[in-house]
Structures are given as structure tokens and as C-alpha cells.
Amino acid sequence: MIEPHAPAPPAPAPPFSGPARLPVRPGTGRYLVLAGVFVCAACGLVYELELVALASYFMGDSVTQASVVLSVMVFAMGIGSLAAKRLRRHAAIGFGAIEAVLALVGGCSAMALYAVFAWTGDWGGMWADGPRCLLVVFSLAMGLLIGAEVPLLMELIQRIRRQDAGGAVADLFAADYVGALVGGLAFPFLLLPLLGQLTGALLTGAVNAVAGGGLVLGLFRRDLTPRGRWLLLVANVAVLGLLASLAALVGDFERAARQAVYGGDVRVALRTGEQEVVLTGGTGGRPLRLFLDGRLRAGGRDERRYHEALVHPAMAGPHARVLILGGGDGLAAREVLRHPGVERVDVVEPDPAVVRLARGDPALARLNAHVYDDPRVRVGTADAFRRLREAAPAAYDVVIEDLPDPDVTSSTKLYALEFYGLARRAMAPGGRLVVHAGPVSSRPRVFWTVESTVRAAGLRTVPYRVTGRESGPAGASRALQDWGFVLAARTAPSLGLDPRTPRPRTLTPTSLTAAARAAARTRVPRLPPSTLVHPRYTG
């Protein structure tokens, strides 16, 4: 007969896990530790979101950047948890030191990334990937530090009042997850709109330092040697002092970084709910440039070349009713109004700040020929996808898509098969659609995926490209670049110009024919279309 197996006696507690000598009752001490977990978790998630937001702005493609940040941080958290096992004997001083370092690294991360982007972004060569490398370094460092928190906090909470491991883990993770919720909501709704990315990160670091240092020095100070207490106090005061100094210098730092990115004549710089808007030049004979999220969208030597190539081929046909998706700067509408017979132009711009700037800034209003004073132009601030869903069938003779490049993640739904199906429905018989599809030479696969997606919506296409020097991100070298366009209609469209309109300055029928041939030479065959549930522009 097999004897039943007797349960093993509980393992003795390690010698360093005796009851903590607290200045408060155990119940209160336990509550304070869980409150510290809550605050540190909120700060940790804010750091993650700061990295994702900055990386998306500096490097584009938020899906890729979020994946890099989160995957590296989660991996590093596992390594940090393993490494923290060696610190359990000195859990209190170890946790305090980790929080001080985390507050310093997390609080300064936004300024460091911005500095590298601003001052090395146009160096090229090995420095071209500087922001990406720094992003990985910060993700790894913060992941290691955040991962080391949990084992040490578990040790501290068990030293207050010992309980079963399952209950302790449940309490700890409940506080951690609720803190993450608060941090995740505070970042987009409070920190970002009220303080901005740089000051928000610095404030988060200060809160992190106060919470970590206060918990250890206030609750577990008897576990520290006098020297340990002084070292931890001095470290936290130094971190708070540095973060406060940087916060006081944020305004000067932003102005200097902005000048490094955009040049010395920045006139307007604002962060809207949608993007960062920067306007440079436009006075004293300096060329005007409008940047949206760091990318040149209007102005410069090639502004007219871009907008004439976008608008005029689409207007070589019926064009009484025109819909412009994007183009809140008014420059596409300026070219539309050069054509006789235009009765109505509807501009749909998602960011009202761009429209206000186009109306109110003297230099930009002069560049767009004051189109918003024309009664035929009606502007609305709405999502382009929603606007097309609400449009009546056959409502427009021309649909112009003047939007950011399709590989910008926030724009991918506006280059999807479903979007072009809505555009097709909104087009009158004989109507035309023109799409800005990004650069051809540097991203041919993206360009031809747009063309394939438009064809999949039941439209015939003519792709073409024009060259320019100022189509890239701010701070990038001004090497020869290009813009790619796709002209589409229900029947095969001809690429030409309206003979009733004065000839554009930068286009001729001959140059358009050459533009179509130049695009055709770059064709990438058999590309599947991009859809809402399977976007094919990111990566």
C-alpha cells in the first residue's frame, strides 16, 4: 500500500525578511506601500507613453515605434525582476535607489530624445539612426528599473505583515494595474495638453522621486544605516534639483531645439490636439514654410510645383464641385480657383488650428491668395473618412486627397480600400480623384500600394511623379526628392491640362507625359491593396 505523501513543512523565512520596524501600525504601513506602488506604476506608464509619442513624432509610424518600445521594455522588465533578487536582502535601500535612478532617466528621456533629433538629425551617416538607438537604450534602461520594483516591493510588503504569496501578489498587482490606468489616462488628457511632453516627463520624474524616496525614508528608515539614509536623501534631493532646473529651462531648450530643426526664423510654434504646427519665414524676403509634425507641408521653393501637380491634372474635366481632403493651408484651393467654372470648393481639414493660421497669418494668407475670403470656399474641420461617409452619392466632380504620406500611421485609414470606395461613391459620372501618395524614389512600395488600392476600389489609374528638393522632414538634408500622385476615374483618365485655364508655371503637357513615364519605370507589380483591417503601409 502506498502511503499518502505528507506535505512538506513551510520553508523558513530568509534571515533578511524579519518584521520591519515601522513608525506606524502595520495596516497603515501596508496601505502606504500599496499607495507607493500605485504612484510608481502610474509614473512608469507615463514614461512608456512619452517614449512612444516622441518616437512617433520624430520617426513616424507609431505602430512600429510602439512595438519597439513596449517589447523592449517588457523584455527588460523580466531581466530587471531577475536581477532584483540579489537586492532582496537590502530591499528598502535598493528600492529607494532604483526609484531615484528611474526618476532621473524617465524624467530626462524626452529632452534627451528631442536633443538628439534636433542637433544630429541632419548629420546623416552613422548618426541617422541616433534617435532610434537612443529610444532602444531608454526603453531598455527603464524596463530594467521598472522590472526591479516588483520583487523589492513584494519583500517590503511581506516584511510589514506576512501573508500567503497569492494574496500578496494580488494586492500588489491590483495597485500596480490601477496606477497604470491612472497614468495612461493622465498622459493624453492632462500632462500632454497642459504641460507638453518635456515638462510632463520632468514632472513625472519628480513625482516618482518623491514617492519612492518618501516611502523608504518615511516608512523604512529604521532599516537603513545612518549613512544609507543620508546617501538616499542626497540622491533624491539632487535628482529633484536637476529636474527642477531642467523644467525652468524647458522654454529656452525648446526654442533652441526648434531653431536647430527648422532654422532661425520660427514665427509660430504650437501644439494642437492633432499635431505640432510650426511656421517659419514669410517676412523680410525669407521663404515661408509650414511644418506639420516636423514635415514640410507648404512653402519653400517647391510649394507651387507640388500643388500645381496635385490639382491641375484632376481639373482637366468637369470641375464645378470640388472636395479637398486636407489642404487646410488653402494652397490646393488656390489652384482650384484658378479654373473657370468652379462653383463650390469644400475643404475638409481635421485640424482647425491650421485653418485659423491660413486665415489669420498675413504671409500664409497672402500665399494662398486669401482663398477663405472667396464665398465659393467652404471649410469644415472633420475627419476625412467620416466626411466621405456622410457625402451624398455623386456629390463631387473632383476629389483631391492632400493628406500626409500614407506611411504615417494616423493616415493609413485614409489610404485604405474602404476609403477609396467611399470616394468613388462621392464622385459624379466623369468625376476624377487625385491622391498624394508619398515619394516614389525612396518608398516605391508604399506608392505602388496606394495605386493598387485605388484600382481595387474599381477605378482606373494614371500614376505620375514630379521632383522637388524640400519634401522631407525638418532637419533632413535637402537632397533631390519627389512627390508621387495617382490620378483616377471610373474610365481610364488622360493626364493633361485644362486648355481654358492659364498654363501652370511648373507644368506642361510634355512634362506630365514625362512624369507618368518616370513613375512607370519604378512600378512594383502585384501588390495587394491596403484595407482597414490589414494596412500595408507601416513597417
Coordinates of C-alpha atoms in Angstrom, one line a residue:
M1 CA 0.0 0.0 0.0
I2 CA 1.3 3.4 -1.0
E3 CA 1.4 5.7 2.0
P4 CA 0.0 9.2 1.4
H5 CA 2.7 11.8 0.8
A6 CA 3.0 14.1 3.8
P7 CA 3.1 17.8 3.0
A8 CA 6.4 19.4 3.3
P9 CA 6.8 21.9 6.2
P10 CA 6.8 25.5 5.2
A11 CA 10.2 26.8 4.2
P12 CA 11.8 29.1 6.9
A13 CA 11.8 32.7 6.1
P14 CA 15.1 34.1 4.9
P15 CA 17.1 35.9 7.6
F16 CA 16.6 39.3 6.0
S17 CA 12.8 39.1 5.9
G18 CA 12.1 39.7 9.6
P19 CA 9.3 42.2 10.6
A20 CA 10.1 45.7 9.6
R21 CA 10.4 48.3 12.4
L22 CA 7.7 50.8 11.3
P23 CA 6.8 54.2 12.7
V24 CA 3.1 53.4 12.0
R25 CA 0.8 50.5 12.6
P26 CA 1.2 47.5 10.1
G27 CA -2.2 48.2 8.5
T28 CA -1.2 51.8 7.8
G29 CA 2.2 50.7 6.6
R30 CA 0.7 48.2 4.2
Y31 CA -1.6 50.9 2.8
L32 CA 1.3 53.3 2.3
V33 CA 3.3 50.7 0.4
L34 CA 0.4 50.0 -1.9
A35 CA -0.1 53.7 -2.4
G36 CA 3.6 53.9 -3.4
V37 CA 3.1 51.0 -5.9
F38 CA 0.1 52.9 -7.3
V39 CA 2.1 56.1 -7.9
C40 CA 5.2 54.3 -9.3
A41 CA 3.1 52.3 -11.7
A42 CA 1.4 55.5 -13.0
C43 CA 4.8 57.1 -13.5
G44 CA 6.1 54.0 -15.3
L45 CA 3.3 54.0 -17.8
V46 CA 3.7 57.8 -18.4
Y47 CA 7.4 57.1 -19.3
E48 CA 6.3 54.5 -21.8
L49 CA 3.7 56.7 -23.4
E50 CA 6.2 59.6 -23.6
L51 CA 8.7 57.4 -25.5
V52 CA 6.0 56.2 -27.9
A53 CA 4.7 59.7 -28.6
L54 CA 8.1 61.2 -29.1
A55 CA 9.3 58.4 -31.3
S56 CA 6.2 58.6 -33.4
Y57 CA 6.7 62.3 -33.9
F58 CA 10.4 62.1 -34.7
M59 CA 10.5 58.9 -36.6
G60 CA 6.9 58.3 -37.9
D61 CA 5.0 55.1 -38.0
S62 CA 3.5 54.9 -34.5
V63 CA 2.8 51.2 -34.8
T64 CA 6.4 50.3 -35.3
Q65 CA 7.7 52.7 -32.6
A66 CA 5.1 51.5 -30.0
S67 CA 6.0 47.9 -30.8
V68 CA 9.7 48.6 -30.3
V69 CA 9.2 50.5 -27.0
L70 CA 6.8 48.1 -25.5
S71 CA 8.5 44.9 -26.5
V72 CA 12.0 46.1 -25.4
M73 CA 10.6 47.4 -22.1
V74 CA 8.6 44.2 -21.3
F75 CA 11.7 42.1 -22.1
A76 CA 13.9 44.4 -19.9
M77 CA 11.3 44.2 -17.1
G78 CA 11.8 40.4 -16.9
I79 CA 15.6 40.8 -16.7
G80 CA 15.2 43.5 -14.1
S81 CA 13.0 41.3 -11.9
L82 CA 15.6 38.5 -12.0
A83 CA 18.4 40.9 -11.2
A84 CA 16.5 42.4 -8.3
K85 CA 16.6 39.0 -6.5
R86 CA 20.1 39.8 -5.4
L87 CA 18.8 43.0 -3.7
R88 CA 16.2 41.5 -1.5
R89 CA 18.5 41.5 1.5
H90 CA 18.6 45.3 1.2
A91 CA 15.1 45.8 -0.2
A92 CA 14.5 49.2 1.3
I93 CA 17.7 51.0 0.2
G94 CA 17.6 49.1 -3.1
F95 CA 14.1 50.2 -3.9
G96 CA 14.9 53.8 -3.0
A97 CA 18.0 53.8 -5.2
I98 CA 16.1 52.3 -8.1
E99 CA 13.3 54.9 -7.9
A100 CA 15.8 57.8 -7.8
V101 CA 17.6 56.5 -10.9
L102 CA 14.3 55.8 -12.7
A103 CA 13.0 59.3 -11.9
L104 CA 16.2 60.7 -13.4
V105 CA 16.2 58.5 -16.5
G106 CA 12.5 58.8 -17.2
G107 CA 12.2 62.4 -16.4
C108 CA 15.1 63.4 -18.7
S109 CA 14.2 60.9 -21.5
A110 CA 12.0 63.3 -23.5
M111 CA 14.6 66.1 -23.5
A112 CA 17.4 63.7 -24.4
L113 CA 15.5 62.3 -27.4
Y114 CA 14.5 65.7 -28.6
A115 CA 18.1 67.0 -28.3
V116 CA 19.5 64.1 -30.4
F117 CA 16.8 64.5 -33.0
A118 CA 17.2 68.3 -33.2
W119 CA 21.0 68.6 -33.2
T120 CA 22.1 65.4 -35.1
G121 CA 19.0 64.7 -37.3
D122 CA 20.7 66.1 -40.4
W123 CA 24.2 64.7 -39.9
G124 CA 23.5 61.6 -41.9
G125 CA 25.8 58.6 -41.9
M126 CA 26.0 56.7 -38.6
W127 CA 24.1 59.5 -36.9
A128 CA 21.0 59.0 -39.0
D129 CA 19.8 56.3 -36.6
G130 CA 20.7 58.2 -33.4
P131 CA 17.2 58.8 -32.2
R132 CA 16.2 55.1 -32.8
C133 CA 19.2 53.8 -30.9
L134 CA 18.6 56.2 -28.0
L135 CA 14.9 55.1 -28.0
V136 CA 16.0 51.5 -27.5
V137 CA 18.5 52.5 -24.8
F138 CA 15.9 54.4 -22.8
S139 CA 13.3 51.6 -23.3
L140 CA 15.9 49.0 -22.0
A141 CA 17.0 51.1 -19.1
M142 CA 13.5 52.0 -17.9
G143 CA 12.3 48.4 -18.4
L144 CA 15.2 47.1 -16.2
L145 CA 14.4 49.6 -13.4
I146 CA 10.6 49.1 -13.5
G147 CA 11.0 45.3 -13.5
A148 CA 13.2 45.5 -10.4
E149 CA 10.5 47.3 -8.5
V150 CA 8.1 44.3 -8.1
P151 CA 10.4 41.8 -6.2
L152 CA 11.6 44.5 -3.8
L153 CA 8.1 45.8 -3.2
M154 CA 7.0 42.2 -2.6
E155 CA 9.7 41.9 0.0
L156 CA 8.8 45.1 1.7
I157 CA 5.1 44.4 1.9
Q158 CA 5.8 40.9 3.3
R159 CA 8.0 42.4 6.0
I160 CA 5.2 44.5 7.2
R161 CA 2.8 41.6 7.7
R162 CA 3.4 38.2 6.3
Q163 CA 0.7 36.6 4.2
D164 CA 0.3 33.9 1.6
A165 CA 2.1 34.6 -1.6
G166 CA -1.1 34.6 -3.7
G167 CA -2.7 37.3 -1.6
A168 CA 0.3 39.5 -1.6
V169 CA 0.7 39.2 -5.3
A170 CA -3.0 40.1 -5.8
D171 CA -2.7 43.2 -3.6
L172 CA 0.5 44.3 -5.3
F173 CA -0.7 43.9 -8.8
A174 CA -4.1 45.4 -8.1
A175 CA -2.4 48.6 -7.0
D176 CA 0.0 48.4 -9.9
Y177 CA -2.7 48.0 -12.6
V178 CA -4.9 50.7 -11.2
G179 CA -1.9 53.0 -11.1
A180 CA -1.1 52.2 -14.7
L181 CA -4.7 53.1 -15.6
V182 CA -4.4 56.5 -14.0
G183 CA -1.1 57.1 -15.6
G184 CA -2.4 56.0 -19.0
L185 CA -5.4 58.4 -18.8
A186 CA -3.4 61.3 -17.3
F187 CA -0.9 61.4 -20.1
P188 CA -3.2 62.3 -23.0
F189 CA -5.8 64.2 -21.1
L190 CA -3.8 66.1 -18.6
L191 CA 0.0 66.0 -19.0
L192 CA 0.3 66.4 -22.7
P193 CA -2.3 69.2 -23.3
L194 CA -1.5 71.2 -20.2
L195 CA 2.3 70.7 -19.8
G196 CA 3.6 69.3 -23.1
Q197 CA 5.9 66.3 -23.5
L198 CA 9.1 67.8 -21.9
T199 CA 7.6 69.4 -18.8
G200 CA 5.2 66.5 -18.4
A201 CA 8.1 64.0 -18.3
L202 CA 10.1 66.1 -15.9
L203 CA 7.1 66.5 -13.5
T204 CA 6.5 62.7 -13.7
G205 CA 10.1 62.1 -12.7
A206 CA 9.8 64.4 -9.7
V207 CA 6.6 62.7 -8.6
N208 CA 8.4 59.3 -9.0
A209 CA 11.4 60.5 -6.9
V210 CA 9.1 61.9 -4.1
A211 CA 7.0 58.7 -4.0
G212 CA 10.0 56.3 -3.9
G213 CA 12.2 58.3 -1.6
G214 CA 9.4 59.3 0.7
L215 CA 8.2 55.7 1.0
V216 CA 11.7 54.4 2.0
L217 CA 12.8 57.4 4.1
G218 CA 9.5 57.8 5.8
L219 CA 8.4 54.2 6.4
F220 CA 11.5 52.0 6.3
R221 CA 14.1 54.5 7.6
R222 CA 14.9 52.2 10.6
D223 CA 16.1 49.5 8.1
L224 CA 18.7 51.9 6.7
T225 CA 22.0 52.7 8.3
P226 CA 22.6 56.4 9.0
R227 CA 25.0 56.6 6.0
G228 CA 22.3 54.9 3.8
R229 CA 19.7 57.4 4.9
W230 CA 22.0 60.3 4.1
L231 CA 23.0 58.9 0.7
L232 CA 19.4 58.3 -0.3
L233 CA 18.3 61.7 0.8
V234 CA 21.2 63.4 -1.0
A235 CA 20.5 61.4 -4.2
N236 CA 16.8 62.3 -4.2
V237 CA 17.4 66.0 -3.5
A238 CA 20.0 66.0 -6.3
V239 CA 17.5 64.4 -8.7
L240 CA 14.7 66.8 -7.8
G241 CA 17.1 69.7 -8.1
L242 CA 18.2 68.6 -11.6
L243 CA 14.6 68.0 -12.7
A244 CA 13.5 71.4 -11.4
S245 CA 16.4 73.1 -13.1
L246 CA 15.6 71.5 -16.4
A247 CA 11.9 72.4 -16.0
A248 CA 12.9 76.0 -15.6
L249 CA 15.0 75.8 -18.8
V250 CA 12.4 74.0 -20.9
G251 CA 11.3 77.1 -22.8
D252 CA 14.8 78.1 -23.8
F253 CA 15.6 74.5 -24.7
E254 CA 12.5 74.2 -26.9
R255 CA 13.4 77.4 -28.7
A256 CA 17.0 76.3 -29.3
A257 CA 16.0 72.9 -30.5
R258 CA 13.3 74.3 -32.7
Q259 CA 15.9 76.6 -34.3
A260 CA 18.2 73.7 -34.8
V261 CA 15.4 71.8 -36.6
Y262 CA 13.6 74.5 -38.5
G263 CA 16.2 77.3 -38.8
G264 CA 16.4 80.6 -37.0
D265 CA 13.2 82.2 -38.3
V266 CA 10.5 80.3 -36.5
R267 CA 7.5 82.7 -36.2
V268 CA 4.7 80.3 -35.0
A269 CA 5.1 77.1 -33.0
L270 CA 2.1 75.5 -31.3
R271 CA 1.0 72.0 -30.2
T272 CA -2.7 71.4 -31.2
G273 CA -4.8 68.4 -30.3
E274 CA -3.8 66.9 -33.6
Q275 CA -0.1 67.8 -34.3
E276 CA 2.7 70.2 -33.9
V277 CA 2.4 73.2 -36.2
V278 CA 5.4 75.4 -37.0
L279 CA 5.5 78.3 -39.4
T280 CA 8.9 79.8 -40.4
G281 CA 9.9 82.7 -42.6
G282 CA 7.4 84.8 -44.6
T283 CA 8.8 88.1 -43.7
G284 CA 11.8 90.1 -44.8
G285 CA 12.0 88.2 -48.1
R286 CA 12.5 84.9 -46.4
P287 CA 10.5 82.0 -47.9
L288 CA 7.5 80.8 -45.9
R289 CA 7.4 77.2 -44.7
L290 CA 4.6 75.4 -42.9
F291 CA 5.6 72.2 -41.0
L292 CA 3.1 69.7 -39.6
D293 CA 4.7 67.3 -37.1
G294 CA 8.1 68.0 -38.4
R295 CA 7.3 67.5 -42.1
L296 CA 7.2 70.4 -44.6
R297 CA 3.7 70.7 -45.9
A298 CA 3.7 74.1 -47.5
G299 CA 6.0 76.8 -48.7
G300 CA 9.6 76.7 -49.8
R301 CA 10.8 76.9 -53.4
D302 CA 8.8 73.9 -54.5
E303 CA 5.4 74.7 -53.0
R304 CA 3.9 75.7 -56.3
R305 CA 5.4 72.7 -58.1
Y306 CA 3.7 70.3 -55.6
H307 CA 0.2 72.0 -55.6
E308 CA 0.1 72.5 -59.3
A309 CA 1.0 68.8 -59.9
L310 CA -1.6 67.8 -57.4
V311 CA -4.5 69.9 -58.6
H312 CA -4.3 70.8 -62.3
P313 CA -4.4 67.3 -63.9
A314 CA -7.5 66.4 -61.9
M315 CA -9.2 69.6 -63.0
A316 CA -8.9 68.7 -66.8
G317 CA -12.5 67.7 -67.0
P318 CA -15.8 68.6 -65.2
H319 CA -14.9 70.5 -62.1
A320 CA -17.9 72.6 -60.9
R321 CA -17.9 70.9 -57.4
V322 CA -14.6 70.1 -55.8
L323 CA -13.8 68.3 -52.5
I324 CA -10.4 68.8 -50.9
L325 CA -9.5 66.4 -48.1
G326 CA -6.8 68.0 -46.0
G327 CA -5.3 71.1 -47.5
G328 CA -6.3 73.4 -44.7
D329 CA -3.4 75.8 -45.6
G330 CA -5.6 76.8 -48.6
L331 CA -2.9 76.3 -51.2
A332 CA -4.7 73.5 -53.1
A333 CA -7.9 75.6 -53.1
R334 CA -5.9 78.4 -54.6
E335 CA -5.0 76.3 -57.6
V336 CA -8.6 75.0 -57.9
L337 CA -10.0 78.6 -58.0
R338 CA -7.7 79.4 -61.0
H339 CA -10.0 77.3 -63.1
P340 CA -13.1 78.9 -64.7
G341 CA -16.4 77.2 -63.9
V342 CA -15.7 76.3 -60.3
E343 CA -19.0 76.7 -58.3
R344 CA -18.1 75.2 -54.9
V345 CA -15.0 74.1 -53.1
D346 CA -15.4 72.1 -49.9
V347 CA -12.2 71.9 -47.8
V348 CA -12.2 69.2 -45.0
E349 CA -9.3 69.8 -42.6
P350 CA -9.0 67.7 -39.4
D351 CA -7.0 70.4 -37.5
P352 CA -8.8 73.7 -37.0
A353 CA -5.6 75.4 -35.9
V354 CA -4.2 75.0 -39.5
V355 CA -7.3 76.8 -40.9
R356 CA -7.0 79.6 -38.4
L357 CA -3.4 80.0 -39.3
A358 CA -4.2 80.0 -43.0
R359 CA -6.9 82.7 -42.5
G360 CA -5.0 84.9 -39.9
D361 CA -1.3 84.8 -40.7
P362 CA -0.6 87.5 -43.2
A363 CA 2.2 85.7 -45.0
L364 CA 0.3 82.4 -45.3
A365 CA -2.9 84.2 -46.3
R366 CA -1.0 86.0 -49.0
L367 CA 0.5 82.8 -50.3
N368 CA -2.9 81.1 -50.5
A369 CA -4.4 84.2 -52.2
H370 CA -6.9 84.7 -49.4
V371 CA -9.0 81.8 -50.6
Y372 CA -11.1 81.7 -47.5
D373 CA -12.5 85.1 -48.4
D374 CA -14.0 83.6 -51.5
P375 CA -17.7 82.7 -51.0
R376 CA -17.3 79.5 -53.1
V377 CA -14.9 78.0 -50.5
R378 CA -16.5 76.3 -47.5
V379 CA -14.2 74.8 -44.9
G380 CA -15.1 72.2 -42.2
T381 CA -13.0 70.7 -39.5
A382 CA -13.8 67.0 -39.5
D383 CA -12.2 63.6 -40.1
A384 CA -11.9 62.9 -43.8
F385 CA -13.1 59.4 -43.6
R386 CA -16.3 60.4 -41.7
R387 CA -16.8 63.3 -44.2
L388 CA -16.8 60.9 -47.1
R389 CA -19.2 58.5 -45.4
E390 CA -21.6 61.4 -45.0
A391 CA -21.3 62.7 -48.5
A392 CA -24.2 62.2 -50.9
P393 CA -23.6 59.9 -53.9
A394 CA -22.2 61.7 -57.0
A395 CA -21.8 64.9 -55.0
Y396 CA -18.4 66.0 -56.5
D397 CA -16.8 66.3 -59.8
V398 CA -13.3 66.3 -58.4
V399 CA -11.9 64.8 -55.1
I400 CA -8.4 65.9 -54.1
E401 CA -6.6 64.0 -51.4
D402 CA -4.0 66.4 -50.0
L403 CA -3.0 64.4 -46.9
P404 CA 0.2 63.3 -45.1
D405 CA 2.2 60.5 -46.5
P406 CA 0.4 57.1 -46.3
D407 CA 3.2 55.5 -44.2
V408 CA 2.3 57.9 -41.3
T409 CA 0.2 55.5 -39.2
S410 CA -2.5 58.1 -38.4
S411 CA -3.2 58.4 -42.1
T412 CA -3.3 54.8 -43.2
K413 CA -7.1 54.5 -43.0
L414 CA -7.3 57.5 -45.4
Y415 CA -5.3 55.4 -48.0
A416 CA -7.4 52.2 -47.5
L417 CA -9.6 50.3 -49.9
E418 CA -12.7 51.3 -47.9
F419 CA -11.8 55.0 -48.1
Y420 CA -11.4 54.9 -51.9
G421 CA -14.7 53.0 -52.2
L422 CA -16.3 56.0 -50.4
A423 CA -14.5 58.4 -52.7
R424 CA -15.8 56.5 -55.7
R425 CA -19.3 56.7 -54.5
A426 CA -18.9 60.5 -53.9
M427 CA -17.7 61.1 -57.4
A428 CA -20.1 62.1 -60.2
P429 CA -20.1 60.3 -63.5
G430 CA -17.0 61.5 -65.3
G431 CA -15.5 62.7 -62.0
R432 CA -11.8 62.4 -61.0
L433 CA -9.8 61.6 -57.9
V434 CA -6.2 62.6 -57.3
V435 CA -4.2 61.2 -54.5
H436 CA -0.9 62.4 -53.0
A437 CA 0.8 59.0 -52.5
G438 CA 4.2 60.0 -51.0
P439 CA 7.7 59.9 -52.5
V440 CA 8.3 57.4 -55.3
S441 CA 12.1 57.2 -55.3
S442 CA 12.6 56.5 -51.6
R443 CA 9.4 54.4 -50.9
P444 CA 8.3 52.9 -54.2
R445 CA 6.5 50.0 -52.5
V446 CA 4.3 52.4 -50.5
F447 CA 3.5 54.4 -53.6
W448 CA 2.5 51.4 -55.7
T449 CA 0.5 50.0 -52.8
V450 CA -1.6 53.2 -53.0
E451 CA -2.0 52.8 -56.7
S452 CA -3.0 49.1 -56.3
T453 CA -5.5 50.1 -53.6
V454 CA -7.2 52.7 -55.7
R455 CA -7.5 50.2 -58.6
A456 CA -9.0 47.7 -56.2
A457 CA -11.8 50.2 -55.5
G458 CA -12.9 50.0 -59.1
L459 CA -11.1 53.0 -60.5
R460 CA -8.7 53.3 -63.4
T461 CA -5.4 55.0 -62.6
V462 CA -2.6 57.0 -64.1
P463 CA 0.4 57.4 -61.7
Y464 CA 2.9 60.2 -62.1
R465 CA 5.7 61.9 -60.2
V466 CA 7.4 65.3 -60.0
T467 CA 10.7 66.2 -58.4
G468 CA 11.5 68.7 -55.7
R469 CA 14.1 69.4 -53.0
E470 CA 12.0 70.2 -49.9
S471 CA 9.6 67.4 -49.4
G472 CA 11.3 65.6 -46.5
P473 CA 11.3 66.0 -42.7
A474 CA 12.6 69.1 -41.0
G475 CA 16.3 68.9 -40.3
A476 CA 16.9 66.4 -43.1
S477 CA 19.3 67.1 -45.8
R478 CA 17.8 68.7 -48.9
A479 CA 18.8 66.1 -51.4
L480 CA 16.7 65.7 -54.6
Q481 CA 13.3 64.1 -53.7
D482 CA 10.0 63.7 -55.4
W483 CA 6.2 63.6 -54.9
G484 CA 4.1 60.8 -56.3
F485 CA 0.5 61.2 -57.4
V486 CA -2.3 58.9 -58.6
L487 CA -5.0 60.2 -60.9
A488 CA -8.1 58.0 -61.0
A489 CA -11.5 57.8 -62.6
R490 CA -14.1 55.2 -63.5
T491 CA -12.8 55.2 -67.0
A492 CA -9.2 55.5 -68.0
P493 CA -8.2 59.1 -67.3
S494 CA -6.0 61.1 -69.6
L495 CA -3.2 63.0 -68.0
G496 CA -3.4 66.6 -69.3
L497 CA -4.2 70.2 -68.5
D498 CA -7.4 72.2 -68.9
P499 CA -6.9 74.3 -72.1
R500 CA -9.3 77.0 -70.7
T501 CA -7.1 77.7 -67.7
P502 CA -3.8 79.8 -67.9
R503 CA -1.0 77.3 -68.1
P504 CA 0.6 76.5 -64.7
R505 CA 4.1 77.8 -64.1
T506 CA 5.7 74.4 -63.5
L507 CA 3.6 72.0 -65.7
T508 CA 3.3 71.4 -69.4
P509 CA 1.6 68.6 -71.3
T510 CA 5.1 67.4 -72.2
S511 CA 6.3 67.4 -68.6
L512 CA 3.2 65.5 -67.5
T513 CA 3.9 62.8 -70.0
A514 CA 7.5 62.5 -68.8
A515 CA 6.2 62.4 -65.2
A516 CA 4.0 59.4 -66.0
R517 CA 6.8 57.6 -67.7
A518 CA 9.2 58.3 -64.7
A519 CA 6.6 56.8 -62.3
A520 CA 6.0 53.8 -64.5
R521 CA 9.7 52.9 -64.5
T522 CA 9.5 52.3 -60.7
R523 CA 6.5 50.0 -60.8
V524 CA 6.4 47.3 -58.2
P525 CA 4.0 44.7 -59.6
R526 CA 1.3 42.5 -57.9
L527 CA 1.0 44.4 -54.6
P528 CA -2.1 43.6 -52.6
P529 CA -4.4 46.5 -51.6
S530 CA -4.3 48.1 -48.2
T531 CA -7.5 47.8 -46.1
L532 CA -8.7 49.0 -42.7
V533 CA -8.0 45.6 -41.0
H534 CA -4.8 44.9 -43.0
P535 CA -2.9 48.1 -43.5
R536 CA 0.2 47.6 -45.7
Y537 CA 2.0 50.9 -45.4
T538 CA 3.6 50.6 -42.0
G539 CA 6.7 48.7 -41.1

